[in-house]
Short mmCIF file of C-alpha atoms and ligand atoms in Angstrom, two decimals:
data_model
loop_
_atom_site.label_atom_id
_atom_site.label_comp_id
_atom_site.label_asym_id
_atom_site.label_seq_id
_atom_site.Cartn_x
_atom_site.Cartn_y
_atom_site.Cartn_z
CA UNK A 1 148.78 135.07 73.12
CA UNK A 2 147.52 137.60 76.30
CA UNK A 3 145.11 135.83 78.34
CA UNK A 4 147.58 133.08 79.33
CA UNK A 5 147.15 133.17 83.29
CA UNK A 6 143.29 133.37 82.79
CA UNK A 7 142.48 130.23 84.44
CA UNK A 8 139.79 129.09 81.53
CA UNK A 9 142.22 129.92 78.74
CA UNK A 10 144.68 127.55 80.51
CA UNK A 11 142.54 124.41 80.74
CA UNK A 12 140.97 124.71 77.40
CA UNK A 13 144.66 124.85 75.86
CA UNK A 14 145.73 121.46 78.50
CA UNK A 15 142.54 120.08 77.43
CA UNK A 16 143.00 120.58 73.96
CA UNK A 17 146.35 118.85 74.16
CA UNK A 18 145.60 116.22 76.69
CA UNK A 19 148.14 117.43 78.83
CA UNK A 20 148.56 116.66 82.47
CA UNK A 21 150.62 118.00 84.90
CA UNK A 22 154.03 115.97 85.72
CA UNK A 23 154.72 116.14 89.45
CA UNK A 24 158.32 115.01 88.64
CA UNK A 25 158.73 118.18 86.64
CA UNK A 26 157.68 120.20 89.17
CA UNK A 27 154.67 121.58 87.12
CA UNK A 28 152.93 123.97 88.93
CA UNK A 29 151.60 126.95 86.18
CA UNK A 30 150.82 130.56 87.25
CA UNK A 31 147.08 131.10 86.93
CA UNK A 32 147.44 134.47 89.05
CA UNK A 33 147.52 137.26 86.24
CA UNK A 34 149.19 140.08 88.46
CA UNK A 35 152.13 137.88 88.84
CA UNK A 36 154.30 137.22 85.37
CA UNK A 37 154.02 141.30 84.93
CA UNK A 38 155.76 142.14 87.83
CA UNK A 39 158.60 139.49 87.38
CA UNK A 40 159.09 140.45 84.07
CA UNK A 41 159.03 144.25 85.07
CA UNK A 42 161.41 143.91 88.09
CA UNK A 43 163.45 140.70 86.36
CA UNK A 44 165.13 143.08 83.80
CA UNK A 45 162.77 141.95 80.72
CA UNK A 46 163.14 145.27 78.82
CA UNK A 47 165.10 147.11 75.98
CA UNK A 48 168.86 146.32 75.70
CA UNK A 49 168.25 142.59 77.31
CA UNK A 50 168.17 139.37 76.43
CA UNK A 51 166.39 136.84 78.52
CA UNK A 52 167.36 133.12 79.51
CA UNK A 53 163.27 131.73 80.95
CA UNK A 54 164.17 128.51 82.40
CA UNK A 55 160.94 125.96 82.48
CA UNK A 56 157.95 127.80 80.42
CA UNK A 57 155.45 125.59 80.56
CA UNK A 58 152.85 126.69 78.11
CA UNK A 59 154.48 130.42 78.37
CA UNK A 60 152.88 132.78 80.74
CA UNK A 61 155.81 134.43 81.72
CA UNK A 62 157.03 134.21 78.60
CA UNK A 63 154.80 136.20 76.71
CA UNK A 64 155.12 138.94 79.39
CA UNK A 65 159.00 138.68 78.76
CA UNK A 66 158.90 138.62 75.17
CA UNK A 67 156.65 142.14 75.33
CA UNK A 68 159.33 143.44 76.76
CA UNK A 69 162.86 142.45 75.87
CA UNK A 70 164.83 142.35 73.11
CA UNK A 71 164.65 138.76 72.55
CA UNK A 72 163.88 135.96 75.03
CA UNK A 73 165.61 132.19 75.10
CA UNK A 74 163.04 129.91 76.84
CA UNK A 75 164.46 126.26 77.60
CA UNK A 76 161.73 123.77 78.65
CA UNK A 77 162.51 119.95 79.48
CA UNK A 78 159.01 118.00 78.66
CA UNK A 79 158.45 117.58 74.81
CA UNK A 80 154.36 117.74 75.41
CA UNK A 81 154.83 121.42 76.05
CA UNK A 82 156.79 121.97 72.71
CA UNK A 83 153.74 122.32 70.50
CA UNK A 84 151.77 124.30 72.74
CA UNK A 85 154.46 126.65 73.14
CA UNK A 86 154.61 126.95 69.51
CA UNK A 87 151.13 127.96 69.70
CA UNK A 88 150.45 130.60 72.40
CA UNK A 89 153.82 132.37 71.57
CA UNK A 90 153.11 132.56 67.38
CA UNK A 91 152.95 136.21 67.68
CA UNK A 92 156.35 136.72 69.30
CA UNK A 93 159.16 136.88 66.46
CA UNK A 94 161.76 137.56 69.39
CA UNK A 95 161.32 134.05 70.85
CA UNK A 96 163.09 130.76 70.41
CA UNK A 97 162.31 127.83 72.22
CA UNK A 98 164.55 125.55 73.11
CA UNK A 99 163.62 121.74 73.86
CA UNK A 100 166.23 120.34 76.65
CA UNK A 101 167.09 119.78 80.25
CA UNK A 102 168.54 123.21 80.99
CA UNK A 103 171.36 121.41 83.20
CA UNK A 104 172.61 119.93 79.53
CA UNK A 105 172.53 123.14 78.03
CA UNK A 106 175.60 125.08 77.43
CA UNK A 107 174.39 128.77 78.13
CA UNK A 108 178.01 130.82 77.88
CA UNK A 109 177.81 129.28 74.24
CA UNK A 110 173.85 130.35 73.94
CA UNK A 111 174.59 133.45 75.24
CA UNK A 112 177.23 134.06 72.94
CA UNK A 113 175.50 133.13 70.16
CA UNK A 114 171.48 134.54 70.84
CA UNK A 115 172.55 137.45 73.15
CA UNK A 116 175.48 139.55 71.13
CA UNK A 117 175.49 142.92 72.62
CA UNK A 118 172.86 142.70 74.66
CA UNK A 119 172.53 142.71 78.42
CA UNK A 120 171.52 139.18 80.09
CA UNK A 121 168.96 138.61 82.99
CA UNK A 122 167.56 135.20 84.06
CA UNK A 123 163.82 134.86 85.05
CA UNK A 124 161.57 131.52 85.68
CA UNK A 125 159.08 130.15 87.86
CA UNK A 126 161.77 127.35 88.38
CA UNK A 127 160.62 123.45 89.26
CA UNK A 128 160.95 123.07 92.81
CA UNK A 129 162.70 119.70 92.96
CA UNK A 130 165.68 121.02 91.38
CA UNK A 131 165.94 124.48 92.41
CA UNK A 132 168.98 124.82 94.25
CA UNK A 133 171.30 122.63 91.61
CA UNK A 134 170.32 125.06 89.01
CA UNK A 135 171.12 128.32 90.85
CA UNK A 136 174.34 126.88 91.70
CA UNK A 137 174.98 125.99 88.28
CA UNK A 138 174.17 129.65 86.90
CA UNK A 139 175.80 131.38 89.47
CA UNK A 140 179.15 128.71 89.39
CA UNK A 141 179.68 128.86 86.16
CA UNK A 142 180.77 132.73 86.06
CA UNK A 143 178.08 133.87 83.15
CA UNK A 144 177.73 136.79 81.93
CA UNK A 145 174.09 137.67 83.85
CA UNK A 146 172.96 140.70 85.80
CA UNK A 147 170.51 139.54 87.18
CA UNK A 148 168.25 136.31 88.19
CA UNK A 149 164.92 136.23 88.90
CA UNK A 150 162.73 133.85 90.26
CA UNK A 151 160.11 131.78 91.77
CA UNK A 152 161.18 129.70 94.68
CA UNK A 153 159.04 128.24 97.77
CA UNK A 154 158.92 130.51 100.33
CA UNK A 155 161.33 128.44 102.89
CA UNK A 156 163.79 127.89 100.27
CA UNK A 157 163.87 131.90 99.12
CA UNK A 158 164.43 132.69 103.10
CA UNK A 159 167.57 129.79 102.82
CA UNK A 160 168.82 131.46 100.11
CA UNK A 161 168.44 134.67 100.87
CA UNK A 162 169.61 134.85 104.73
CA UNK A 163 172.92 136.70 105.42
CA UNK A 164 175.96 134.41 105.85
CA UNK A 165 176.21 133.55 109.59
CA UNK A 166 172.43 132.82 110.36
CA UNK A 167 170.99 130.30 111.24
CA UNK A 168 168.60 130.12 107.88
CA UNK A 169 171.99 129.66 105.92
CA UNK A 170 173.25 126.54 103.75
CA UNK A 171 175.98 125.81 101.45
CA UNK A 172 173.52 127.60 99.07
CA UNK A 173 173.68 130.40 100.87
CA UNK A 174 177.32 130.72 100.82
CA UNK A 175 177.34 130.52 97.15
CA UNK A 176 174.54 133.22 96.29
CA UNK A 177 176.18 135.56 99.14
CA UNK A 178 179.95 135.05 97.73
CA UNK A 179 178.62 135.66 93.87
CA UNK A 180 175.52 138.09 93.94
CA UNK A 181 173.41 140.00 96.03
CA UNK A 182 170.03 138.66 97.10
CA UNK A 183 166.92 139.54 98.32
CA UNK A 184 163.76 138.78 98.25
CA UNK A 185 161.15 140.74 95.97
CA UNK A 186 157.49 139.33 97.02
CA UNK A 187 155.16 136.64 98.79
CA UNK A 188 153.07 134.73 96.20
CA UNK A 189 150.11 132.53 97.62
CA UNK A 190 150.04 128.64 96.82
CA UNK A 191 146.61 129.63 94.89
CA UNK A 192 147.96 131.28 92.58
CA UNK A 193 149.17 127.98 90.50
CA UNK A 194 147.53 125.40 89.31
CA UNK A 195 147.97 122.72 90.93
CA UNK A 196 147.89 124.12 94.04
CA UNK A 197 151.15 123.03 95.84
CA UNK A 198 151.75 122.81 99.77
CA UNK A 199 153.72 125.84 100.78
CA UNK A 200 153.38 129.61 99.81
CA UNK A 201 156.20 130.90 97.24
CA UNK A 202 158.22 133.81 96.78
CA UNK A 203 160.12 135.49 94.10
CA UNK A 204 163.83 136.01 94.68
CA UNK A 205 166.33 138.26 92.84
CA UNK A 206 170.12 137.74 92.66
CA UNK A 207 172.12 140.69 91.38
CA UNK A 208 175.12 139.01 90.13
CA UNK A 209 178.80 140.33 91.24
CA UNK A 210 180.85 141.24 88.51
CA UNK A 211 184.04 141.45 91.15
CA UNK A 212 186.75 139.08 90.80
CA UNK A 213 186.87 135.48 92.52
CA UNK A 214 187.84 136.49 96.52
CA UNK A 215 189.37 132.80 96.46
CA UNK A 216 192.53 131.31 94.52
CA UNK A 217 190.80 128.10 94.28
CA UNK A 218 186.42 128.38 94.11
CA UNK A 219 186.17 124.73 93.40
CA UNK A 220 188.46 123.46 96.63
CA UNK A 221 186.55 126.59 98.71
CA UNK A 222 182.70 125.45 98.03
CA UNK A 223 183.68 121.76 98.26
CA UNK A 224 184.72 122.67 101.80
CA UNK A 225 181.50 124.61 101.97
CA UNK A 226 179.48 121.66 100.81
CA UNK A 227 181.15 119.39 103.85
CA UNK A 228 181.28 122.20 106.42
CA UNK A 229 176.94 122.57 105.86
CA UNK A 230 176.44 118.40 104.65
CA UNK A 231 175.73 118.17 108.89
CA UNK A 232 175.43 121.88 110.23
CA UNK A 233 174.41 121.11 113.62
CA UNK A 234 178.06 119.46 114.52
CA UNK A 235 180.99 121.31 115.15
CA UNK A 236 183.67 122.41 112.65
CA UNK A 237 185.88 120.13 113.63
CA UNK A 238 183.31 116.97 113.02
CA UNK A 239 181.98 118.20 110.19
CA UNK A 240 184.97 118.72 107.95
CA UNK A 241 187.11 115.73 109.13
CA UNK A 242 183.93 113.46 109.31
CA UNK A 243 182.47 114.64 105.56
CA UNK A 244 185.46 115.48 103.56
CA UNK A 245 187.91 112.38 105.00
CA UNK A 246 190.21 114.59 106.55
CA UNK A 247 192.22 113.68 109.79
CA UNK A 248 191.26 115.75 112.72
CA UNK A 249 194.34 116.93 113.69
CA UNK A 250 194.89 118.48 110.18
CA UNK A 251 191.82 119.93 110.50
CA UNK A 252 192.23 121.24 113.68
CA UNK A 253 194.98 122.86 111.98
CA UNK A 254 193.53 124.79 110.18
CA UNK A 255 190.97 125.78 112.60
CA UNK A 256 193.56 127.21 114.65
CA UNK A 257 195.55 129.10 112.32
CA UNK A 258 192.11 130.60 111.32
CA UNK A 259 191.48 132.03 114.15
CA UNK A 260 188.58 129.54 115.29
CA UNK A 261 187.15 127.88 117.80
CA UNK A 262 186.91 123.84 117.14
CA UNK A 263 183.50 123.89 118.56
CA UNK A 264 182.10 126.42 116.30
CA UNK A 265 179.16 125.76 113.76
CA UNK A 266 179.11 126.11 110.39
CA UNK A 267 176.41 129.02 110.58
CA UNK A 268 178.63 130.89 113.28
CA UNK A 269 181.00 131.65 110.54
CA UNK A 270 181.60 134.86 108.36
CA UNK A 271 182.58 134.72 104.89
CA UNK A 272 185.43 135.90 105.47
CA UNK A 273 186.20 133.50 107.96
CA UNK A 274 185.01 130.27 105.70
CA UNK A 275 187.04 132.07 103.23
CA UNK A 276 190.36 132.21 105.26
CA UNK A 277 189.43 128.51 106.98
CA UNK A 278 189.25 127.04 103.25
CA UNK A 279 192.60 128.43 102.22
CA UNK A 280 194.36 127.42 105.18
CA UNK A 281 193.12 123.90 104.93
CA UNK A 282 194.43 123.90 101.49
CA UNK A 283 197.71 124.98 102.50
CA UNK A 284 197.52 120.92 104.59
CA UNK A 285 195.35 119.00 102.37
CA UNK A 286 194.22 118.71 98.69
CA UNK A 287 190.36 117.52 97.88
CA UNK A 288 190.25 115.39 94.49
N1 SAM B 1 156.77 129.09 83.71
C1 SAM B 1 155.56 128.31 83.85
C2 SAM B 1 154.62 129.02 84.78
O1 SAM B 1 155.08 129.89 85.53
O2 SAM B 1 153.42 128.75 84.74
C3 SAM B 1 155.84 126.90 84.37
C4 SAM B 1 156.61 126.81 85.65
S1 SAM B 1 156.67 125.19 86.36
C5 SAM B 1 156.89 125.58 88.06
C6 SAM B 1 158.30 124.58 85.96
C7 SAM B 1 158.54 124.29 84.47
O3 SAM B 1 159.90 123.82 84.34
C8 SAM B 1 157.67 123.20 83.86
O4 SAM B 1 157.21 123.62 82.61
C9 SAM B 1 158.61 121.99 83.71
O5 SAM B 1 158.26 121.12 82.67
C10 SAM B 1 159.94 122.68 83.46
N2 SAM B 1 161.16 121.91 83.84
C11 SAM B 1 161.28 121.00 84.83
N3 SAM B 1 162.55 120.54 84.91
C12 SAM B 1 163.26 121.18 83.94
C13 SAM B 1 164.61 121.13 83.50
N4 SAM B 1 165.50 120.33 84.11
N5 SAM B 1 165.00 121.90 82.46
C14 SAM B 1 164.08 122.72 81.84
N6 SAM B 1 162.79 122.81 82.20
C15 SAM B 1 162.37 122.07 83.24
#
């Protein structure tokens, strides 16, 4: 169905459904029609690809993928949105919807299984109150995916998105800089949902590294990642021995054979650097 982002197509389907928006689920829906176009232009939706949409809500950007690629895999969480889905994407036969929480989905199996020699790109307008967890998760778990695409608020695209040793960065950051390339495609206006939230968004792109891990152990290295950023404004030395239990003389170990100062910050480091700090560490002390 075309005409999804028109704003009076939009509440006549909600109304028709008695459907109101969950805060909880992040629900914000793109009423700006320029918008699901471009992100399904420059997310990859297009011949050769199959696309993971995380979050459809009643399918704007889904239709605009579905025009375009092969076939599209659209996983949305609240049940209310089932039926109207079924509804506004009836003319797409290169659709499935599925009905979950897409942290309890298995996606190397759905990929495996919906996405046989085709390329795979990830694109949503993703629910702000679990953004992060999710691009951890996709980028963590080593899929097969060239690319991911998406919505984000603006503050949390320029987090992600920052060059390891700023002082934008988080453990996020480390994560999306050790497995992809990232950058940030455009500025979208907070009027351009409905509701309107706070903040201005942005659409971010991560072009997924297919290189090999640069770590023996990626679990031990990001849990020392998550520690070293859990209070970024201390020292090195505080930080790891105070969040991850570690005595401070191990610690300061490590810090030494790295090569560091104990009264660094987290942000002062390069990846190479965390890189070289978590190994070292691991050489002293295991993390269950
Ligand atoms: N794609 C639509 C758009 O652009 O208008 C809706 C985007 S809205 C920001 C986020 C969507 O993600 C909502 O439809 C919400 O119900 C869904 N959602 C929230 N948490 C989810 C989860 N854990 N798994 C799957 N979908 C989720």
């Amino acid at each position: 169905m075309d005409n999804l982002s028109n704003i009076g197509v939009i509440k006549e389907i909600l109304s028709d459904h008695g459907f109101t928006f969950s805060k909880k689920l992040g629900q914000n829906f793109l009423i700006n029609p320029s918008v699901c176009p471009k992100i399904a232009e420059m997310g990859n939706a297009k011949k050769g690809f199959g696309v993971i949409e995380i979050g459809p809500g009643i399918g704007v950007l889904t239709n605009e993928l579905c025009k375009r690629a092969d076939k599209v895999v659209a996983i949305e969480i609240d049940d209310r949105l089932i039926p109207i889905l079924e509804k506004t994407l009836a003319e797409h036969k290169n659709v499935k919807v599925i009905h979950d929480d897409v942290m309890n989905v298995n996606l190397k199996q759905l990929i495996e299984e919906e996405f046989e020699g085709l390329d795979v790109a990830v694109c949503a307008n993703l629910p702000y109150y679990i953004t992060s967890p999710i691009i951890m998760m996709l980028l963590e778990s080593r899929l097969p995916i060239k690319t991911i695409t998406t919505m984000v608020q603006k503050e949390a695209g320029q987090r992600l998105c920052a060059p390891v040793g700023t002082r934008d960065m988080g453990a996020v950051t480390v994560a999306v800089n050790y497995f992809s390339k990232a950058k940030i495609l455009f500025n979208v206006s907070r009027g351009s949902f409905m509701p309107a939230p706070n903040v201005d968004s942005c659409v971010i792109q991560f072009e997924v590294k297919d290189t090999p891990p640069m770590v023996n152990d990626e679990k031990y290295f990001f849990k020392v990642v998550r520690g070293m950023f859990s209070q970024r404004r201390k020292t090195i030395l505080n930080c790891v021995s105070g969040s991850l239990g570690i005595a401070k003389d191990t610690v300061l170990k490590a810090i030494e054979q790295t090569g560091l100062k104990p009264s660094s910050r987290p942000e002062e480091l390069s990846m190479e650097e965390l890189i070289a700090f978590s190994e070292n560490l691991k050489a002293f002390v295991n993390l269950e």
